[in-house]
PDB file of C-alpha atoms in Angstrom:
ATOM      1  CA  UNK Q 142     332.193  45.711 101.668  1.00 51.00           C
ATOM      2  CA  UNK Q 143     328.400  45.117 100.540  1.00 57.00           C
ATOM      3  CA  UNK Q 144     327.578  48.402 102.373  1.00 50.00           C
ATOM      4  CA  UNK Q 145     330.379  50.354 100.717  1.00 49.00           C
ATOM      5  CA  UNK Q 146     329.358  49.342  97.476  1.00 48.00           C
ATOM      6  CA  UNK Q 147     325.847  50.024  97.990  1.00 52.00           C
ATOM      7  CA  UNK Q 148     326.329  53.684  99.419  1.00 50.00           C
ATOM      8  CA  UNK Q 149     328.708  54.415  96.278  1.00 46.00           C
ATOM      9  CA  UNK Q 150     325.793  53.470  94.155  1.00 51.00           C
ATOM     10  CA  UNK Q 151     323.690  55.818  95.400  1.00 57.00           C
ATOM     11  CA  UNK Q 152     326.236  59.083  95.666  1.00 56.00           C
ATOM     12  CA  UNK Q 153     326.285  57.969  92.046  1.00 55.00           C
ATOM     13  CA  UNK Q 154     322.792  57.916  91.327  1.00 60.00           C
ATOM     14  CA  UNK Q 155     322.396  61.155  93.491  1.00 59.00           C
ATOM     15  CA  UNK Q 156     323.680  63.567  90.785  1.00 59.00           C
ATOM     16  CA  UNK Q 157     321.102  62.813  88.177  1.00 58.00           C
ATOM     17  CA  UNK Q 158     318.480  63.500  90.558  1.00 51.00           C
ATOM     18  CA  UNK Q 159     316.501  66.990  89.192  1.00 50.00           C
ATOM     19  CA  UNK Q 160     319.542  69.765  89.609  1.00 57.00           C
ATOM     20  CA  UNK Q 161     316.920  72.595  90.857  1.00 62.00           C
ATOM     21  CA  UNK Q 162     315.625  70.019  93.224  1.00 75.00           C
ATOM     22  CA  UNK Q 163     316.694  71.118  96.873  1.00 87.00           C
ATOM     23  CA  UNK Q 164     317.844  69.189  99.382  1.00 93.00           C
ATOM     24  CA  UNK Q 165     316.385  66.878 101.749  1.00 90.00           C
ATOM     25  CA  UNK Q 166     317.924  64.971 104.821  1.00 94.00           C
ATOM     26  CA  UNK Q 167     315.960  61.805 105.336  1.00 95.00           C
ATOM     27  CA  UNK Q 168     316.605  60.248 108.549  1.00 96.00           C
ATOM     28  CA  UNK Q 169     315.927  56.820 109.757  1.00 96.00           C
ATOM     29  CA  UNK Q 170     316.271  55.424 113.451  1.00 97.00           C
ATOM     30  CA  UNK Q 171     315.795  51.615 114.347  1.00 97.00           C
ATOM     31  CA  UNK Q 172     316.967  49.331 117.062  1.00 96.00           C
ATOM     32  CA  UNK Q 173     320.074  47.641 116.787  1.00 94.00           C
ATOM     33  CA  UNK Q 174     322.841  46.555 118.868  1.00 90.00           C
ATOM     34  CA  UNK Q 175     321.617  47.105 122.261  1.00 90.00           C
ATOM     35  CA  UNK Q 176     321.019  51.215 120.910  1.00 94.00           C
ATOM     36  CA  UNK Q 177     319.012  53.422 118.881  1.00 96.00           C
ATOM     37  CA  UNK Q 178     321.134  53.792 115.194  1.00 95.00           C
ATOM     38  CA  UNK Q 179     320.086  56.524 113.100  1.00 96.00           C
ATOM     39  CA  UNK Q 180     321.198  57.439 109.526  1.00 96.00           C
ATOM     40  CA  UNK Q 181     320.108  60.021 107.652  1.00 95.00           C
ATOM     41  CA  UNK Q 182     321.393  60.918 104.425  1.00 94.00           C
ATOM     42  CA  UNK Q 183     320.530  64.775 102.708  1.00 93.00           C
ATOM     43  CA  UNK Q 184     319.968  64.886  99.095  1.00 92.00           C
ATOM     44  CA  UNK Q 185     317.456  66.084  96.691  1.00 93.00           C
ATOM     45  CA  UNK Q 186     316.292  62.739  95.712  1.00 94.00           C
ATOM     46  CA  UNK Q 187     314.911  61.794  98.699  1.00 93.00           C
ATOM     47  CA  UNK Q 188     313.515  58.458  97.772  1.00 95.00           C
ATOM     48  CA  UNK Q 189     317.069  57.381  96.970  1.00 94.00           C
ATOM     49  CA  UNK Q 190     318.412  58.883 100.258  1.00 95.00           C
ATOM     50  CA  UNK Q 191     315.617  56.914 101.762  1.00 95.00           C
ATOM     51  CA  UNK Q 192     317.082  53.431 100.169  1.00 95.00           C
ATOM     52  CA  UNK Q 193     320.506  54.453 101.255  1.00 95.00           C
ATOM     53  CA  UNK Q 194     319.317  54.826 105.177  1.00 96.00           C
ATOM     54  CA  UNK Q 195     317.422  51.679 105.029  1.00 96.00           C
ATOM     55  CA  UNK Q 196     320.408  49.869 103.163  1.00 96.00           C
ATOM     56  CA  UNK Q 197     323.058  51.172 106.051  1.00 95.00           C
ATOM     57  CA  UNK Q 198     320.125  50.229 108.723  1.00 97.00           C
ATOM     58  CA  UNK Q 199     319.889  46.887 106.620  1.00 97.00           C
ATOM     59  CA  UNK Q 200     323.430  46.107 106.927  1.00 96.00           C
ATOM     60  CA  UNK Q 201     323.656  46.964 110.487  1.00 95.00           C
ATOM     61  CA  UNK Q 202     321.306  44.468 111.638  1.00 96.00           C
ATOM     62  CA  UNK Q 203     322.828  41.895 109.214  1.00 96.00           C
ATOM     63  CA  UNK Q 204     326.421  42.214 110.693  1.00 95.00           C
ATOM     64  CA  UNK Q 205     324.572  42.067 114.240  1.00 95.00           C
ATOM     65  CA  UNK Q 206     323.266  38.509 113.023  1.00 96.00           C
ATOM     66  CA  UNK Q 207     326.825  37.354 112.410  1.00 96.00           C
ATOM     67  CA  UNK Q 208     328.989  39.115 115.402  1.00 94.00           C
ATOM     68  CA  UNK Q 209     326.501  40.002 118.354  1.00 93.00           C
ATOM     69  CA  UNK Q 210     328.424  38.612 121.558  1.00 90.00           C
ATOM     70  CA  UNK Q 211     325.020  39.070 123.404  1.00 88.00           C
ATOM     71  CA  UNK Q 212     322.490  37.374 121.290  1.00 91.00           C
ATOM     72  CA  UNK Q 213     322.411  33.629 121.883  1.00 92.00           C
ATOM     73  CA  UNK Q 214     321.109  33.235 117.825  1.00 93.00           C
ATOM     74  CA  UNK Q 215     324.037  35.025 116.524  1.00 95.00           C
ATOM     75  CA  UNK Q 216     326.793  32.968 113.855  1.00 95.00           C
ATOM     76  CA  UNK Q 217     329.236  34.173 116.711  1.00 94.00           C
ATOM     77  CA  UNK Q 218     327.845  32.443 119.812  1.00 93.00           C
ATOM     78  CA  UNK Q 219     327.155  29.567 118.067  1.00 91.00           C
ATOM     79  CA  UNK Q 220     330.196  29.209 116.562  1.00 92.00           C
ATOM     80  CA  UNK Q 221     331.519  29.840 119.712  1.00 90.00           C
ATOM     81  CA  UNK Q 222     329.622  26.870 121.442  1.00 89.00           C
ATOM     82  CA  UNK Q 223     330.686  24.518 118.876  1.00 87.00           C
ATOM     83  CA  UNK Q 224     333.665  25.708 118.954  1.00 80.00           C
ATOM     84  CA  UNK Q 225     334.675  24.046 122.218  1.00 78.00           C
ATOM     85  CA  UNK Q 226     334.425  20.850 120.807  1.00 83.00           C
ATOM     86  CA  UNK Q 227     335.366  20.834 117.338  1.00 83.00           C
ATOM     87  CA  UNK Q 228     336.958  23.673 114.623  1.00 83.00           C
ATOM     88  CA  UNK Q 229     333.633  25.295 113.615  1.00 84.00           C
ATOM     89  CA  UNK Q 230     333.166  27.158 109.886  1.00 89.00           C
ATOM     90  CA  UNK Q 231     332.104  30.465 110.167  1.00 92.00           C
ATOM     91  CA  UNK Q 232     331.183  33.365 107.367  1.00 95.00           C
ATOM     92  CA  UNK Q 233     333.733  35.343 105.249  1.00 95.00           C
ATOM     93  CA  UNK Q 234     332.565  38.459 107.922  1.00 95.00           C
ATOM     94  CA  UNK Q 235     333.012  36.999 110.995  1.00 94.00           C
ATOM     95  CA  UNK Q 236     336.809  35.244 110.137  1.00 93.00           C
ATOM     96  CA  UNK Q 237     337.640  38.898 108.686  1.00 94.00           C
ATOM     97  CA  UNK Q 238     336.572  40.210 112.654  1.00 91.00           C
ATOM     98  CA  UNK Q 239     338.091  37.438 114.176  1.00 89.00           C
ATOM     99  CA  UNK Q 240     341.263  37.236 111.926  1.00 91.00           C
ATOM    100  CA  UNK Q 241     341.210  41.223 112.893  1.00 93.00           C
ATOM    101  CA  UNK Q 242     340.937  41.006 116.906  1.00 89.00           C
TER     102      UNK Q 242
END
């Protein structure tokens, strides 16, 4: 939801950018989930398609925090350890995944 509602703010924001201004795809790459994710976004402003990469790159690695079935620091494999002996809380993103599968 927090990524949606960051990438409408910038298609937003993207129309007031200088209307002669050409456009630019930005691309950014990092590490995440076992692979290389890349997002670029083309626009004129290029300094806010560079915040929208980033952001989507951003949430990426934030979701792989809460849900990564191969990290042993993730909110899911812990949850998962505690949850063999007691009902274990978890974040509003993980239940929605869980409540989901």
């Amino acid at each position: 939801m927090r990524l949606a509602a960051s990438f409408l703010a910038i298609a937003l924001a993207l129309p007031h950018a200088a209307a002669a201004a050409p456009e630019t795809p930005v691309r950014r790459a990092r590490w995440l989930m076992g692979t290389l994710c890349t997002a670029e976004v083309t626009a004129a402003d290029t300094l806010a398609a560079a915040a929208a990469t980033t952001a989507a790159l951003d949430e990426i690695a934030r979701l792989e925090q809460v849900m990564s079935s191969w990290r042993d620091d993730s909110e899911l494999m812990r949850v998962s350890r505690r949850a063999s002996t007691a009902p274990a809380p978890c974040s509003a993103d993980l239940a929605a995944v869980l409540d989901s599968a």
